[in-house]
CSV table of C-alpha atoms and ligand atoms in Angstrom, one decimal:
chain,number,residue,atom,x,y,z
A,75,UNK,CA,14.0,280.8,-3.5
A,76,UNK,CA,15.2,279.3,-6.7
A,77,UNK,CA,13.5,281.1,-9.7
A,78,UNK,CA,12.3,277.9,-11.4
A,79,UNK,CA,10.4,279.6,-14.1
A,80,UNK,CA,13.4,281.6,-15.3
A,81,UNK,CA,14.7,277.9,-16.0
A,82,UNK,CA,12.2,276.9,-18.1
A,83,UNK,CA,11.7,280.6,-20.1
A,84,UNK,CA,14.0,279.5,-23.5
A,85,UNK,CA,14.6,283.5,-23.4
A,86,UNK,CA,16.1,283.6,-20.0
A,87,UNK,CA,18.7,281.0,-20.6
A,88,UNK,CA,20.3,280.2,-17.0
A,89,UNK,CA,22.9,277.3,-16.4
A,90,UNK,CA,22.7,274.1,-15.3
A,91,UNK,CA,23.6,272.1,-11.9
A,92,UNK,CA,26.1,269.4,-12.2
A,93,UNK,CA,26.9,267.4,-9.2
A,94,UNK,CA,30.1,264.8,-8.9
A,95,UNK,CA,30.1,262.4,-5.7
A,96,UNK,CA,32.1,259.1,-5.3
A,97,UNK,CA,34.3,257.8,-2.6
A,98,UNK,CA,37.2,259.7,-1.7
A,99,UNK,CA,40.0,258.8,-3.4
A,100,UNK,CA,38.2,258.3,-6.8
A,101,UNK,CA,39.4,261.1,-8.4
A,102,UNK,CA,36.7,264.1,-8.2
A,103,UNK,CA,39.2,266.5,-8.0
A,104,UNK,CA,41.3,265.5,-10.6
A,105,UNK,CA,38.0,265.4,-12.7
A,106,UNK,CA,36.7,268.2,-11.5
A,107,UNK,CA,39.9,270.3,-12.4
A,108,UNK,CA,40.0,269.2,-16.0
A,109,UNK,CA,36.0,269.8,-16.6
A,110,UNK,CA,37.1,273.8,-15.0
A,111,UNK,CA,39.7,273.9,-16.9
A,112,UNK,CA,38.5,272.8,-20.3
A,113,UNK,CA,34.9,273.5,-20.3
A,114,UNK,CA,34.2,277.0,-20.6
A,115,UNK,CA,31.3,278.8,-18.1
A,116,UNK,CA,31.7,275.8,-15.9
A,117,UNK,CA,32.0,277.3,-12.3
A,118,UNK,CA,33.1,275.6,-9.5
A,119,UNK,CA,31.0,276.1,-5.9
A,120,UNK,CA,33.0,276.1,-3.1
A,121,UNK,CA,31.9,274.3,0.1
A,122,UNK,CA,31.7,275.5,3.3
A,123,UNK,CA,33.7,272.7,5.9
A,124,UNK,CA,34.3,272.6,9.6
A,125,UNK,CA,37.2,270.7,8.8
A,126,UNK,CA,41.1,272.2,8.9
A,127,UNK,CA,43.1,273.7,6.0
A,128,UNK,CA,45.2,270.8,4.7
A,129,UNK,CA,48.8,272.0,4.1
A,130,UNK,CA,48.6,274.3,1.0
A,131,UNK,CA,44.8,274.7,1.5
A,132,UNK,CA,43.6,278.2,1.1
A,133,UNK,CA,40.2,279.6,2.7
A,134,UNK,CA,38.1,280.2,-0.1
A,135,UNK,CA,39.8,278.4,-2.8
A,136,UNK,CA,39.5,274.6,-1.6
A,137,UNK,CA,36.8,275.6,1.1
A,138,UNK,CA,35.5,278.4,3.3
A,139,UNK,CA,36.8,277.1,6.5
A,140,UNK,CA,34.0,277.9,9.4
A,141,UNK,CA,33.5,276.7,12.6
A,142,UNK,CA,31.1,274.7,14.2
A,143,UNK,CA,29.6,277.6,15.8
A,144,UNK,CA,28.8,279.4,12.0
A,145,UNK,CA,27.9,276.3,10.9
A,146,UNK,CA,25.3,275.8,12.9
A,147,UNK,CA,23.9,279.3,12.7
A,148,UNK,CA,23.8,279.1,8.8
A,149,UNK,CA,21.9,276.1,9.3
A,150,UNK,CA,19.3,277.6,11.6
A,151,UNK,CA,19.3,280.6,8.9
A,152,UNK,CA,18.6,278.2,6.3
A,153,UNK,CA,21.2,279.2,3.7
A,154,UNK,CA,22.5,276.0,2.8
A,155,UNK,CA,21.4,274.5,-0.5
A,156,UNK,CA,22.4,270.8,1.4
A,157,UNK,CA,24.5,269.7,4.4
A,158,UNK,CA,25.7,266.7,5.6
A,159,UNK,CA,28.3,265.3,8.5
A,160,UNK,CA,31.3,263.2,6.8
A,161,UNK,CA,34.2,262.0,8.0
A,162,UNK,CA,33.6,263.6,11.3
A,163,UNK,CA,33.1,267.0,10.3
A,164,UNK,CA,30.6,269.2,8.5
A,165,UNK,CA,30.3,269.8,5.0
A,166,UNK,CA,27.8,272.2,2.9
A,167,UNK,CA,26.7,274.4,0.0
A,168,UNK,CA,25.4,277.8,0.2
A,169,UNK,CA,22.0,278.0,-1.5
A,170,UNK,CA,22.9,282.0,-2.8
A,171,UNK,CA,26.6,280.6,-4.1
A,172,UNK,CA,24.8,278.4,-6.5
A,173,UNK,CA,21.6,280.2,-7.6
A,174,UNK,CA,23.6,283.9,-8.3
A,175,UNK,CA,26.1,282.1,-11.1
A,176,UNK,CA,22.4,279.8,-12.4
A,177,UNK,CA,21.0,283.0,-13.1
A,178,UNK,CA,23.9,284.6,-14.7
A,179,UNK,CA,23.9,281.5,-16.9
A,180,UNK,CA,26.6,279.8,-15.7
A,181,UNK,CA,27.0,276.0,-15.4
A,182,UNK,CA,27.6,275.0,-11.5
A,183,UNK,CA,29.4,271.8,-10.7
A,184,UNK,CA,29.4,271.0,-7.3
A,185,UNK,CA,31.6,268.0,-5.6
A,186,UNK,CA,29.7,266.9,-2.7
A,187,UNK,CA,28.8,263.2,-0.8
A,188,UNK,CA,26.2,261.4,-1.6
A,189,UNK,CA,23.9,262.3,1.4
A,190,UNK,CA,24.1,265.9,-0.4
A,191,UNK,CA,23.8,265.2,-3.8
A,192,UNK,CA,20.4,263.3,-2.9
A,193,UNK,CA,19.2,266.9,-0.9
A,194,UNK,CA,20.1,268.3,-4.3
A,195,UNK,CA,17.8,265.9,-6.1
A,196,UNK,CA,15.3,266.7,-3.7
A,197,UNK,CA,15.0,270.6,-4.1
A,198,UNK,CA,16.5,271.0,-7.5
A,199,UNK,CA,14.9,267.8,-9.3
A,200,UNK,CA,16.7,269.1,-12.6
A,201,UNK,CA,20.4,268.3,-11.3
A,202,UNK,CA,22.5,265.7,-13.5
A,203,UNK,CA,24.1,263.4,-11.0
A,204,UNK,CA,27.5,261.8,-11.6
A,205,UNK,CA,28.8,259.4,-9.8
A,206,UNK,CA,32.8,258.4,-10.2
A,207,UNK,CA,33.5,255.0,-9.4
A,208,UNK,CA,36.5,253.0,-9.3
A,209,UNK,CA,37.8,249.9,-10.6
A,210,UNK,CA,38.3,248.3,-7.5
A,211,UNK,CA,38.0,249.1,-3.7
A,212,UNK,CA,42.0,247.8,-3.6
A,213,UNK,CA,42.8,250.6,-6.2
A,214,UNK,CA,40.4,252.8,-4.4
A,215,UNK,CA,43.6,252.3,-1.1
A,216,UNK,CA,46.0,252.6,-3.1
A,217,UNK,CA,45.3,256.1,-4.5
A,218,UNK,CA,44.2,257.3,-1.4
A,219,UNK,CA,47.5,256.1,0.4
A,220,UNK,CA,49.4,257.4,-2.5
A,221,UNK,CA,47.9,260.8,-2.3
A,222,UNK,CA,49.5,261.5,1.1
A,223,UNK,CA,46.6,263.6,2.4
A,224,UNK,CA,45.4,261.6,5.5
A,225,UNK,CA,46.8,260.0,8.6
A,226,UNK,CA,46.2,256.2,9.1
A,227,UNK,CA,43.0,256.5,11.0
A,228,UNK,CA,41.3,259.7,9.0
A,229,UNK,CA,42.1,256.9,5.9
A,230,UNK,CA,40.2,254.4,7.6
A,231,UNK,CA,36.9,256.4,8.0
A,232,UNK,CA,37.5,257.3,4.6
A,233,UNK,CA,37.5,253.8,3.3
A,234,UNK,CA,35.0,252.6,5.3
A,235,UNK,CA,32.6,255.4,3.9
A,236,UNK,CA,33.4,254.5,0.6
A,237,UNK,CA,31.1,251.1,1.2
A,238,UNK,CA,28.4,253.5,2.2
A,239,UNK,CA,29.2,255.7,-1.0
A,240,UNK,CA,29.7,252.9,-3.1
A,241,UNK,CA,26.1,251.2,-2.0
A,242,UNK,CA,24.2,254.3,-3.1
A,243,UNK,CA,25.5,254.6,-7.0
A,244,UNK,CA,22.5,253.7,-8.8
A,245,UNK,CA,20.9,256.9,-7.8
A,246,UNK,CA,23.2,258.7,-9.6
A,247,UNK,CA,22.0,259.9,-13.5
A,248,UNK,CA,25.4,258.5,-15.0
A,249,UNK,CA,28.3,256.7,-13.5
A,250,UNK,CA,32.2,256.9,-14.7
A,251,UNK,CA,34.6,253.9,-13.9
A,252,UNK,CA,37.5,256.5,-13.2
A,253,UNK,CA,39.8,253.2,-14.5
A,254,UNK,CA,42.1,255.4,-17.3
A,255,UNK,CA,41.8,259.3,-16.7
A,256,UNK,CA,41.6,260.7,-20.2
A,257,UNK,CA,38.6,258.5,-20.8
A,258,UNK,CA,37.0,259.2,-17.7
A,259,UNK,CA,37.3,263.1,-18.2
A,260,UNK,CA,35.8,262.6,-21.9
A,261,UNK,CA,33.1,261.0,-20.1
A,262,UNK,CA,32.5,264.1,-18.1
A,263,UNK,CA,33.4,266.5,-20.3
A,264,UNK,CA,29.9,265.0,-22.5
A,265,UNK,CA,27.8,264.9,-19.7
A,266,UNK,CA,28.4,268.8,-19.0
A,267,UNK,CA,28.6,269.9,-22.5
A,268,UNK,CA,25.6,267.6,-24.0
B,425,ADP,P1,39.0,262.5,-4.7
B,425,ADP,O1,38.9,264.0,-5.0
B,425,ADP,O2,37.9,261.7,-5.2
B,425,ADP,O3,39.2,262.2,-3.2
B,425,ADP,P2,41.6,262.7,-6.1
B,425,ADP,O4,41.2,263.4,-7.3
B,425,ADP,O5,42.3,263.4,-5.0
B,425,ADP,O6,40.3,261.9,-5.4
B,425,ADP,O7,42.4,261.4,-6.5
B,425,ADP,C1,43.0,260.5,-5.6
B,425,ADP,C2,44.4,260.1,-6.1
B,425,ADP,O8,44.3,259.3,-7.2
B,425,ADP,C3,45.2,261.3,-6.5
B,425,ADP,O9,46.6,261.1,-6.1
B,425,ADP,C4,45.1,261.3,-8.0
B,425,ADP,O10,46.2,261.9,-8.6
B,425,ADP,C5,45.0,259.8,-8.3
B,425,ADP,N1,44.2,259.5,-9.5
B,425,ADP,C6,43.1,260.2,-10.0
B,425,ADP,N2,42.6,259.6,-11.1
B,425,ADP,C7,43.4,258.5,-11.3
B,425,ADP,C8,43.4,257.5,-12.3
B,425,ADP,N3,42.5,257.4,-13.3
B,425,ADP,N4,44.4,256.6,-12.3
B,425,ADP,C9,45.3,256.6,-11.3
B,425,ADP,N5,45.4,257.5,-10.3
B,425,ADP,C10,44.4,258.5,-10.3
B,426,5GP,P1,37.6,266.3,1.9
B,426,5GP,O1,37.6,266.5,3.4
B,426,5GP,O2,38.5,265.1,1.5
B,426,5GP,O3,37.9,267.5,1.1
B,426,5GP,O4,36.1,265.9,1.5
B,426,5GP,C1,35.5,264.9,2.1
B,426,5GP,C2,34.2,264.6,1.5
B,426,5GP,O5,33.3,265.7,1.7
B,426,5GP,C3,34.2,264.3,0.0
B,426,5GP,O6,33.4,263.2,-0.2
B,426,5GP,C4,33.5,265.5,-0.6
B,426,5GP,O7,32.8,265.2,-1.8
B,426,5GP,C5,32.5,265.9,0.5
B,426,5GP,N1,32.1,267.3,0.4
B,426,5GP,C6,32.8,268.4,0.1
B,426,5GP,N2,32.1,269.5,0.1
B,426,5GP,C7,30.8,269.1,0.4
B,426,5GP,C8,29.6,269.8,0.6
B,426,5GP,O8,29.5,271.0,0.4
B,426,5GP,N3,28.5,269.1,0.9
B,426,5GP,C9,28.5,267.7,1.1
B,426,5GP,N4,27.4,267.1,1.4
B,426,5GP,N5,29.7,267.0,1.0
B,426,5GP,C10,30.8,267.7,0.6
């Protein structure tokens, strides 16, 4: 159980919860990767996925790689901070990831869809949201096609959950046009370090 007085005791400073959603394909990662790199006690969660390594994916670093099977079982368990299905597989946070670097009073950012990021808002109503949005759904295409991750059809799911993503925005506690990157990771870096 999250220790929501400890938050709120000025003496027992712990961290706060930072969580990025957008379509994939807006830039998260890129984002994310700066904000690591350049903001210091920013720690990144890593998800739990059902889905396979990509080349050069390491278990552990990008995700813990589980299978359906474990998934399910850590549902039933209850260990996941929030869980969702996209793109076909299964995608979550584990509750005791997040709360052990809070309460060492580090900042968490977690990259998750937008199903999840509402869950968050649910159980840990003091999260900052932030959305990244792109300029256009066109350039949205193109930098997923130039990325090179995907096959055709795993690219067309993606896109067509980006309208679904995309639809849901104004929940969000900010939102950052990902248009030119250095200005888009200033916008982050502000909303962490405010
Ligand atoms: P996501 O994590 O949201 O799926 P990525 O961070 O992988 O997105 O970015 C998708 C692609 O777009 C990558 O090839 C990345 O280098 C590129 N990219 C990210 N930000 C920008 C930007 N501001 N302008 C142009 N290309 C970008
Ligand atoms: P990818 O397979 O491209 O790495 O990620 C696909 C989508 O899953 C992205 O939108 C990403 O934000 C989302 N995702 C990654 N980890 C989690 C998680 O732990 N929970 C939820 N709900 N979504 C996640």
């Amino acid at each position: 159980m999250y220790r929501e007085n400890a938050r709120t005791d000025s003496e027992h400073r712990v961290g706060k919860l930072f969580v990025l959603s957008g379509p994939s394909g807006a830039g998260k990662g890129t984002l994310r990767e700066r904000a690591l790199a350049d903001i210091p006690g920013l720690v990144y969660s890593v998800s739990c996925t059902t889905r396979q390594p990509r080349p050069g994916e390491i278990d552990g670093r990008e995700y813990r790689f589980i299978t359906h099977e474990q998934f399910r079982a850590w549902i039933a368990e209850g260990r996941f901070l929030e869980y969702a299905h996209v793109h076909d597989d299964m995608y979550g946070t584990l509750k005791a990831d997040v709360l052990r670097e809070l309460d060492a009073g580090r900042s968490v950012l977690l990259e998750i869809d937008v199903q999840g990021a509402l869950q968050v808002r649910e159980k840990m109503p003091e999260a900052v949201l932030v959305f990244v949005d792109v300029p256009s759904v066109e350039e949205l295409e193109r930098r997923l096609r130039g990325r090179h991750t995907e096959s055709e059809s795993a690219l067309q799911v993606r896109l067509a959950n980006a309208l679904k993503e995309l639809a849901l925005k104004d929940e969000y506690d900010h939102i950052i046009v990902n248009d030119e990157l250095a200005s888009a990771c200033e916008q982050l870096r502000r909303i962490i370090t405010q």
